[in-house]
Coordinates of C-alpha atoms in Angstrom, one line a residue:
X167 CA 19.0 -46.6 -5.7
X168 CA 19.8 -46.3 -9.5
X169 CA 17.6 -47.9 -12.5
X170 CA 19.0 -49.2 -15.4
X171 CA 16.1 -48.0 -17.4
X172 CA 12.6 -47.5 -17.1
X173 CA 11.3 -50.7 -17.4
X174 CA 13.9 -52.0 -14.9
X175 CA 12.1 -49.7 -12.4
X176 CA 8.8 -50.8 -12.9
X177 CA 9.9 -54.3 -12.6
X178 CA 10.8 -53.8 -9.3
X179 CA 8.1 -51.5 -8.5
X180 CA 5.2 -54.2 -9.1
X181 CA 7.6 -56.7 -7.2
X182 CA 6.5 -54.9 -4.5
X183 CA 3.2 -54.0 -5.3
X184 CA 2.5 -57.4 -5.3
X185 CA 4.2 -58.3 -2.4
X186 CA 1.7 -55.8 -0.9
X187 CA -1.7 -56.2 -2.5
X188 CA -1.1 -59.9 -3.9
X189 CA -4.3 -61.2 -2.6
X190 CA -6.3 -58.2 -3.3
X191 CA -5.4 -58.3 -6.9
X192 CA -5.8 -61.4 -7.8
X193 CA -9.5 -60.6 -6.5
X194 CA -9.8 -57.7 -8.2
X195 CA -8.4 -56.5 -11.4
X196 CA -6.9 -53.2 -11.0
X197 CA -6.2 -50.4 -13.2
X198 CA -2.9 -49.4 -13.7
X199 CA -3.2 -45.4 -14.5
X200 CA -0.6 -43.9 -16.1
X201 CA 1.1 -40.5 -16.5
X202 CA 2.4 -40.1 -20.4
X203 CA 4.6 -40.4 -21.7
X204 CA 7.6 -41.9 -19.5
X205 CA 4.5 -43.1 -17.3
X206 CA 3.3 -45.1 -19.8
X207 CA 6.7 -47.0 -20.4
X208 CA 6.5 -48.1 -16.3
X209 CA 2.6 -48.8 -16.7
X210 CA 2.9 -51.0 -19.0
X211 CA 5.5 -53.3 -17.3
X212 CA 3.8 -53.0 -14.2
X213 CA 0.4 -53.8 -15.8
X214 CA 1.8 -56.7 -17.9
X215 CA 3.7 -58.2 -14.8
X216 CA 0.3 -57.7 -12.7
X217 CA -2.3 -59.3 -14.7
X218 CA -3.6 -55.5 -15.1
X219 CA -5.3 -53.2 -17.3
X220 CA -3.6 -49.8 -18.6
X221 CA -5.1 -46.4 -19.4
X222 CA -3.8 -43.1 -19.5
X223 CA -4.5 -39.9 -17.7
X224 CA -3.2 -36.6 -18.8
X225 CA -2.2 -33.3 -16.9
X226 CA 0.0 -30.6 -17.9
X227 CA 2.1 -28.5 -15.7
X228 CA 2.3 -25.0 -16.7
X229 CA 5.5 -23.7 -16.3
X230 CA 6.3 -19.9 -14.6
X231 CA 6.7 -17.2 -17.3
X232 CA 10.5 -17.1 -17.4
X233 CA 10.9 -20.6 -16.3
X234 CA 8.9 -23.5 -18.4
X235 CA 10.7 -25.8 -16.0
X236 CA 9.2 -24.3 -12.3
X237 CA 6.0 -25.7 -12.2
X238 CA 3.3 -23.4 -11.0
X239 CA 0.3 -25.8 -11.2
X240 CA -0.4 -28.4 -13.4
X241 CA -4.4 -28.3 -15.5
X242 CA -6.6 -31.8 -16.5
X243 CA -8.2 -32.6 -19.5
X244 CA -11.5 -31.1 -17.6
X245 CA -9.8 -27.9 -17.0
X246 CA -9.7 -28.0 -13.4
X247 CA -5.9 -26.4 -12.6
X248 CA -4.2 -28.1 -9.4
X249 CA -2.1 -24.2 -8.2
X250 CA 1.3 -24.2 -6.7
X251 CA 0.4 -21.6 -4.5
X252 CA 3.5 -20.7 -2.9
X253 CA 5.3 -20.1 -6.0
X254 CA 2.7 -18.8 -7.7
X255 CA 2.6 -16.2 -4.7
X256 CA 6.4 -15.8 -4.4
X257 CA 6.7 -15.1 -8.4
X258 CA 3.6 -12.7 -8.8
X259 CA 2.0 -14.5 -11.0
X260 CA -1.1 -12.8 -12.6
X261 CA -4.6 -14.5 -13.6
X262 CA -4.4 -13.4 -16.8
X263 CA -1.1 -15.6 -17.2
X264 CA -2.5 -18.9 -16.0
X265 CA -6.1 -18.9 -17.8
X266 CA -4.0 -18.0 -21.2
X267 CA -1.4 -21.2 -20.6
X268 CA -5.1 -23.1 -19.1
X269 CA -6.2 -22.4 -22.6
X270 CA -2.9 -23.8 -24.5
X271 CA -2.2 -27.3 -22.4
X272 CA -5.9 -27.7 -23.1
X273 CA -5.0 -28.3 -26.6
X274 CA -2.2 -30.6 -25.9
X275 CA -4.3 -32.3 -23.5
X276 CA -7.0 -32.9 -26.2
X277 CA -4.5 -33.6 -29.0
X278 CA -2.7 -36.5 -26.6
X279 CA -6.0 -37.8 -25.1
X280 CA -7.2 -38.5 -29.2
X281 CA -4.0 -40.0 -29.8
X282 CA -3.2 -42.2 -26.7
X283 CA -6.8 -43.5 -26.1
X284 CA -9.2 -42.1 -28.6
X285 CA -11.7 -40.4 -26.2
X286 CA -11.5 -38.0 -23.3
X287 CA -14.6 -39.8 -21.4
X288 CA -13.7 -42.6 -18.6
X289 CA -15.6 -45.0 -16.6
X290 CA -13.6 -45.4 -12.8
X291 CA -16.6 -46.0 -10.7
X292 CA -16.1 -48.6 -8.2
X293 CA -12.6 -49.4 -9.9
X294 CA -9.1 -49.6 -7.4
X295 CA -6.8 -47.5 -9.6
X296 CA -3.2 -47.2 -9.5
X297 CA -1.7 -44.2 -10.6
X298 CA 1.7 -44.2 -11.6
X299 CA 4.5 -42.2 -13.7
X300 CA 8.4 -43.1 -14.0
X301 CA 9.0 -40.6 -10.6
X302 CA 7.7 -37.6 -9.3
X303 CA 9.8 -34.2 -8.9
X304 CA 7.4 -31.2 -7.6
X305 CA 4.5 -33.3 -8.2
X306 CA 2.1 -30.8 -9.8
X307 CA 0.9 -33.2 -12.5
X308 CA 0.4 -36.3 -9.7
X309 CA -1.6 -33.8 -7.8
X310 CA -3.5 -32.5 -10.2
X311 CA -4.4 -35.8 -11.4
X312 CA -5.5 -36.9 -7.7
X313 CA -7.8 -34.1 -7.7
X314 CA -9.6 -35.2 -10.3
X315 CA -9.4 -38.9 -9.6
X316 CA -11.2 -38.2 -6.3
X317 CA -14.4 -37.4 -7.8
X318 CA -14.6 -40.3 -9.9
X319 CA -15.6 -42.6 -7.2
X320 CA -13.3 -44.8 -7.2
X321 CA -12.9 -47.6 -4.8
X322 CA -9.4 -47.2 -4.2
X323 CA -6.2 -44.8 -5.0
X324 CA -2.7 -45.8 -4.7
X325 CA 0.0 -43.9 -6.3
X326 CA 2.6 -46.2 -7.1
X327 CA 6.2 -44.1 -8.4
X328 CA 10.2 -46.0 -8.6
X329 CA 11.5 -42.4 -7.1
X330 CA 9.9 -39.2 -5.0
X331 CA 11.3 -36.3 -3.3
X332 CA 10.4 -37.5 1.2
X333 CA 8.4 -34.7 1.4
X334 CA 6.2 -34.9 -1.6
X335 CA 5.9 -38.6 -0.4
X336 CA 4.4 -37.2 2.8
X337 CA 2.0 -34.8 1.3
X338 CA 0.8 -37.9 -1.3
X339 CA 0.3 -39.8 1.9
X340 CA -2.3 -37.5 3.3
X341 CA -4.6 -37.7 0.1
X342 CA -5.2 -41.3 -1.1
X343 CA -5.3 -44.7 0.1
X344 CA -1.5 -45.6 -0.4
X345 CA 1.5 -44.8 -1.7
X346 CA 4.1 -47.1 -2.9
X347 CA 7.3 -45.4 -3.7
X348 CA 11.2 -47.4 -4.1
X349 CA 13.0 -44.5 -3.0
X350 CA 12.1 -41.3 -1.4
X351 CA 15.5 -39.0 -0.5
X352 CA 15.3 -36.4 1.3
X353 CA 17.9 -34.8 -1.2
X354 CA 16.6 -34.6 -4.3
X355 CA 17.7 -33.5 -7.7
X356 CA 15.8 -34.8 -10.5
X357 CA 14.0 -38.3 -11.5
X358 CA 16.2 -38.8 -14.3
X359 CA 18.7 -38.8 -11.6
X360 CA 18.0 -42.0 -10.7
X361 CA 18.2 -43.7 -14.2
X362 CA 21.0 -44.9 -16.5
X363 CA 19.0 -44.4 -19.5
X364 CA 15.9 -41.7 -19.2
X365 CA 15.7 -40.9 -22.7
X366 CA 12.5 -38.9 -24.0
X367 CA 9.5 -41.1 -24.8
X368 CA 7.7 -40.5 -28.0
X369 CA 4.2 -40.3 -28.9
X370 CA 4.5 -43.0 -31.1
X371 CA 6.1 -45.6 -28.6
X372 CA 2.9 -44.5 -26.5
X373 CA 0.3 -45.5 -29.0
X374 CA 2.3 -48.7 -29.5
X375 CA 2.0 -49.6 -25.9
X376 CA -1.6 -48.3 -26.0
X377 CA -3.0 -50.3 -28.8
X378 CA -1.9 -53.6 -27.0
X379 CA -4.3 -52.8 -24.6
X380 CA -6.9 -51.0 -27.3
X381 CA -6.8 -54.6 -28.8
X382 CA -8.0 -56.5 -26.0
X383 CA -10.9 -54.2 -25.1

Protein backbone atom coordinates (compact mmCIF):
# COMPACT_ATOMS: atom_id res chain seq x y z
CA UNK A 1 0.00 0.00 0.00
CA UNK A 2 1.52 3.38 -1.19
CA UNK A 3 0.28 7.13 -0.23
CA UNK A 4 0.29 9.77 -2.40
CA UNK A 5 1.15 12.11 0.45
CA UNK A 6 0.46 12.52 3.94
CA UNK A 7 -2.72 13.80 3.94
CA UNK A 8 -3.90 11.18 1.40
CA UNK A 9 -3.00 8.69 4.32
CA UNK A 10 -4.89 10.18 6.90
CA UNK A 11 -7.79 10.37 4.70
CA UNK A 12 -8.05 6.95 4.56
CA UNK A 13 -7.01 6.33 8.00
CA UNK A 14 -10.10 8.22 9.60
CA UNK A 15 -12.22 6.36 6.86
CA UNK A 16 -11.62 3.62 8.89
CA UNK A 17 -11.60 5.03 12.08
CA UNK A 18 -14.87 5.90 11.61
CA UNK A 19 -16.05 2.97 10.17
CA UNK A 20 -14.89 1.61 13.56
CA UNK A 21 -15.85 3.96 16.29
CA UNK A 22 -18.57 6.02 14.30
CA UNK A 23 -21.13 5.76 16.94
CA UNK A 24 -18.84 6.25 19.77
CA UNK A 25 -17.57 9.49 18.34
CA UNK A 26 -20.27 11.08 17.56
CA UNK A 27 -20.98 10.59 21.39
CA UNK A 28 -17.94 11.65 22.42
CA UNK A 29 -15.54 14.10 21.10
CA UNK A 30 -12.18 12.65 20.85
CA UNK A 31 -8.88 13.92 20.87
CA UNK A 32 -6.85 13.40 18.11
CA UNK A 33 -2.99 13.35 19.63
CA UNK A 34 -0.43 14.01 17.53
CA UNK A 35 3.25 13.16 16.99
CA UNK A 36 5.14 16.52 15.42
CA UNK A 37 5.89 17.31 13.01
CA UNK A 38 4.75 14.81 10.12
CA UNK A 39 2.18 13.74 12.83
CA UNK A 40 0.66 16.83 12.89
CA UNK A 41 0.07 16.96 9.04
CA UNK A 42 -2.07 13.40 9.48
CA UNK A 43 -3.77 14.78 12.75
CA UNK A 44 -5.03 17.44 11.36
CA UNK A 45 -6.84 15.67 8.43
CA UNK A 46 -7.97 13.10 10.61
CA UNK A 47 -9.22 15.52 13.17
CA UNK A 48 -10.93 17.87 10.56
CA UNK A 49 -12.60 14.79 8.77
CA UNK A 50 -13.75 13.48 12.35
CA UNK A 51 -15.39 16.37 13.91
CA UNK A 52 -12.12 16.24 16.38
CA UNK A 53 -10.01 18.17 18.40
CA UNK A 54 -6.04 18.32 17.86
CA UNK A 55 -3.09 18.64 20.30
CA UNK A 56 0.30 17.80 20.22
CA UNK A 57 2.54 15.48 22.31
CA UNK A 58 6.25 15.51 22.02
CA UNK A 59 8.96 12.84 22.55
CA UNK A 60 12.40 12.61 21.27
CA UNK A 61 14.32 9.59 20.37
CA UNK A 62 17.81 9.71 21.31
CA UNK A 63 19.82 8.29 18.78
CA UNK A 64 23.07 5.73 19.68
CA UNK A 65 26.43 7.61 19.81
CA UNK A 66 27.71 6.74 16.35
CA UNK A 67 24.28 6.33 14.91
CA UNK A 68 21.66 9.44 15.45
CA UNK A 69 19.36 7.26 13.37
CA UNK A 70 19.27 3.78 15.81
CA UNK A 71 17.04 4.76 18.29
CA UNK A 72 18.03 3.80 21.74
CA UNK A 73 15.00 5.22 23.68
CA UNK A 74 13.02 8.01 23.11
CA UNK A 75 12.46 10.88 26.56
CA UNK A 76 8.96 13.08 27.17
CA UNK A 77 8.65 16.54 27.94
CA UNK A 78 8.46 15.18 31.85
CA UNK A 79 11.70 13.56 31.40
CA UNK A 80 10.64 10.13 31.79
CA UNK A 81 12.95 8.10 28.99
CA UNK A 82 11.07 5.01 27.30
CA UNK A 83 14.85 2.61 26.92
CA UNK A 84 15.45 0.33 23.95
CA UNK A 85 17.00 -2.07 26.09
CA UNK A 86 18.23 -4.52 23.75
CA UNK A 87 20.20 -2.14 21.81
CA UNK A 88 21.12 -0.27 24.43
CA UNK A 89 22.57 -3.55 25.86
CA UNK A 90 23.95 -4.88 22.50
CA UNK A 91 25.87 -1.30 21.90
CA UNK A 92 27.26 -0.72 25.53
CA UNK A 93 25.69 2.12 26.08
CA UNK A 94 26.83 3.99 29.27
CA UNK A 95 24.50 6.20 31.73
CA UNK A 96 26.44 8.93 31.47
CA UNK A 97 25.59 8.97 27.61
CA UNK A 98 21.77 8.92 27.98
CA UNK A 99 21.27 11.45 30.97
CA UNK A 100 23.64 14.01 28.80
CA UNK A 101 21.33 13.49 25.46
CA UNK A 102 18.06 13.32 28.39
CA UNK A 103 19.35 16.81 29.14
CA UNK A 104 19.61 18.15 25.30
CA UNK A 105 16.02 16.72 23.77
CA UNK A 106 14.78 18.32 26.99
CA UNK A 107 15.47 21.57 25.36
CA UNK A 108 14.05 20.75 22.08
CA UNK A 109 11.19 19.36 23.79
CA UNK A 110 10.61 22.70 25.72
CA UNK A 111 11.44 24.84 22.70
CA UNK A 112 8.67 22.82 20.36
CA UNK A 113 6.06 22.45 23.28
CA UNK A 114 6.25 26.72 23.52
CA UNK A 115 5.94 26.90 19.93
CA UNK A 116 3.38 24.25 18.90
CA UNK A 117 0.91 24.80 21.90
CA UNK A 118 2.22 27.48 24.17
CA UNK A 119 2.33 25.39 27.45
CA UNK A 120 3.72 22.10 28.55
CA UNK A 121 0.63 21.43 31.07
CA UNK A 122 -2.42 19.13 29.68
CA UNK A 123 -5.72 18.23 30.91
CA UNK A 124 -6.56 14.18 29.50
CA UNK A 125 -8.63 13.09 32.41
CA UNK A 126 -11.56 11.13 31.42
CA UNK A 127 -10.78 12.09 27.61
CA UNK A 128 -10.63 8.94 24.67
CA UNK A 129 -7.42 10.05 22.98
CA UNK A 130 -6.11 9.04 19.80
CA UNK A 131 -2.56 9.06 19.29
CA UNK A 132 -1.32 9.17 15.90
CA UNK A 133 1.93 10.16 13.74
CA UNK A 134 2.40 9.69 9.77
CA UNK A 135 3.86 5.78 10.53
CA UNK A 136 5.88 4.15 13.08
CA UNK A 137 9.42 2.56 12.33
CA UNK A 138 11.07 1.29 15.81
CA UNK A 139 8.56 2.98 17.64
CA UNK A 140 10.49 4.52 20.52
CA UNK A 141 8.81 7.91 20.35
CA UNK A 142 4.97 6.06 20.21
CA UNK A 143 6.16 4.13 23.20
CA UNK A 144 7.44 6.57 25.03
CA UNK A 145 4.46 8.61 24.52
CA UNK A 146 2.11 5.70 25.75
CA UNK A 147 3.98 5.61 28.83
CA UNK A 148 3.24 8.68 29.73
CA UNK A 149 -0.28 8.75 28.38
CA UNK A 150 -1.10 5.92 30.76
CA UNK A 151 -0.95 8.00 33.75
CA UNK A 152 -3.00 10.64 32.64
CA UNK A 153 -6.20 8.79 33.17
CA UNK A 154 -7.52 8.71 30.25
CA UNK A 155 -10.64 6.96 29.35
CA UNK A 156 -9.42 5.47 26.29
CA UNK A 157 -6.03 4.98 24.10
CA UNK A 158 -6.01 4.10 20.54
CA UNK A 159 -3.02 4.51 18.45
CA UNK A 160 -4.10 5.18 15.12
CA UNK A 161 -0.78 5.08 12.27
CA UNK A 162 -1.26 4.70 7.94
CA UNK A 163 1.94 2.22 8.18
CA UNK A 164 3.85 -0.03 11.13
CA UNK A 165 6.40 -2.64 11.07
CA UNK A 166 3.76 -6.40 12.10
CA UNK A 167 5.70 -6.78 15.02
CA UNK A 168 5.67 -3.37 16.51
CA UNK A 169 1.87 -3.64 15.70
CA UNK A 170 1.83 -6.54 18.08
CA UNK A 171 3.77 -5.08 20.84
CA UNK A 172 1.32 -1.75 20.52
CA UNK A 173 -1.48 -4.16 20.85
CA UNK A 174 -0.55 -5.38 24.28
CA UNK A 175 -0.51 -1.76 25.79
CA UNK A 176 -3.66 0.26 24.97
CA UNK A 177 -7.13 -0.05 24.06
CA UNK A 178 -6.69 -0.36 20.18
CA UNK A 179 -4.73 0.00 17.40
CA UNK A 180 -5.74 1.00 14.05
CA UNK A 181 -2.94 0.69 11.55
CA UNK A 182 -3.55 0.52 7.21
CA UNK A 183 -0.61 -1.55 6.70
CA UNK A 184 1.52 -3.55 8.90
CA UNK A 185 4.39 -5.71 6.72
CA UNK A 186 6.20 -7.88 8.04
CA UNK A 187 9.09 -6.54 5.76
CA UNK A 188 9.77 -3.29 6.57
CA UNK A 189 12.09 -0.57 5.43
CA UNK A 190 11.16 2.76 6.32
CA UNK A 191 7.73 4.95 6.66
CA UNK A 192 8.70 7.14 3.97
CA UNK A 193 8.62 4.02 2.05
CA UNK A 194 5.29 4.04 1.77
CA UNK A 195 4.74 7.72 0.46
CA UNK A 196 5.13 9.41 -2.86
CA UNK A 197 5.89 12.66 -1.33
CA UNK A 198 7.29 12.48 2.53
CA UNK A 199 8.95 15.67 2.42
CA UNK A 200 10.23 17.21 5.89
CA UNK A 201 7.57 19.21 7.75
CA UNK A 202 8.46 22.48 9.14
CA UNK A 203 7.93 24.20 12.38
CA UNK A 204 6.17 26.72 10.83
CA UNK A 205 3.49 24.63 8.82
CA UNK A 206 2.97 23.15 12.43
CA UNK A 207 2.03 26.35 14.14
CA UNK A 208 -0.14 26.96 11.10
CA UNK A 209 -2.14 23.87 11.60
CA UNK A 210 -1.97 24.54 15.43
CA UNK A 211 -3.37 27.95 15.55
CA UNK A 212 -6.59 26.70 13.71
CA UNK A 213 -7.27 24.80 16.53
CA UNK A 214 -5.61 27.59 19.12
CA UNK A 215 -8.44 29.78 17.57
CA UNK A 216 -11.30 27.79 18.50
CA UNK A 217 -10.27 27.16 22.07
Amino acid sequence: MTFKDRRDAAAVLAAKLKEIYGREFSKEKPLILAIPRGGVVTGDEIAARLGADLDVVVSKKIGAPDNPELAIGAVMHDGSFFPNTDIIAALGVGEDYIKQQISEKMKEIERRLGRFRGSREYNLAGRTVVLVDDGIATGATVFAAINWLKEQRLKKLIVAMPVGPADTVQRLKQLVSDVVVLSAPVVFMAVGAFYEDFEQVSDDEVVEIMSKYRARE
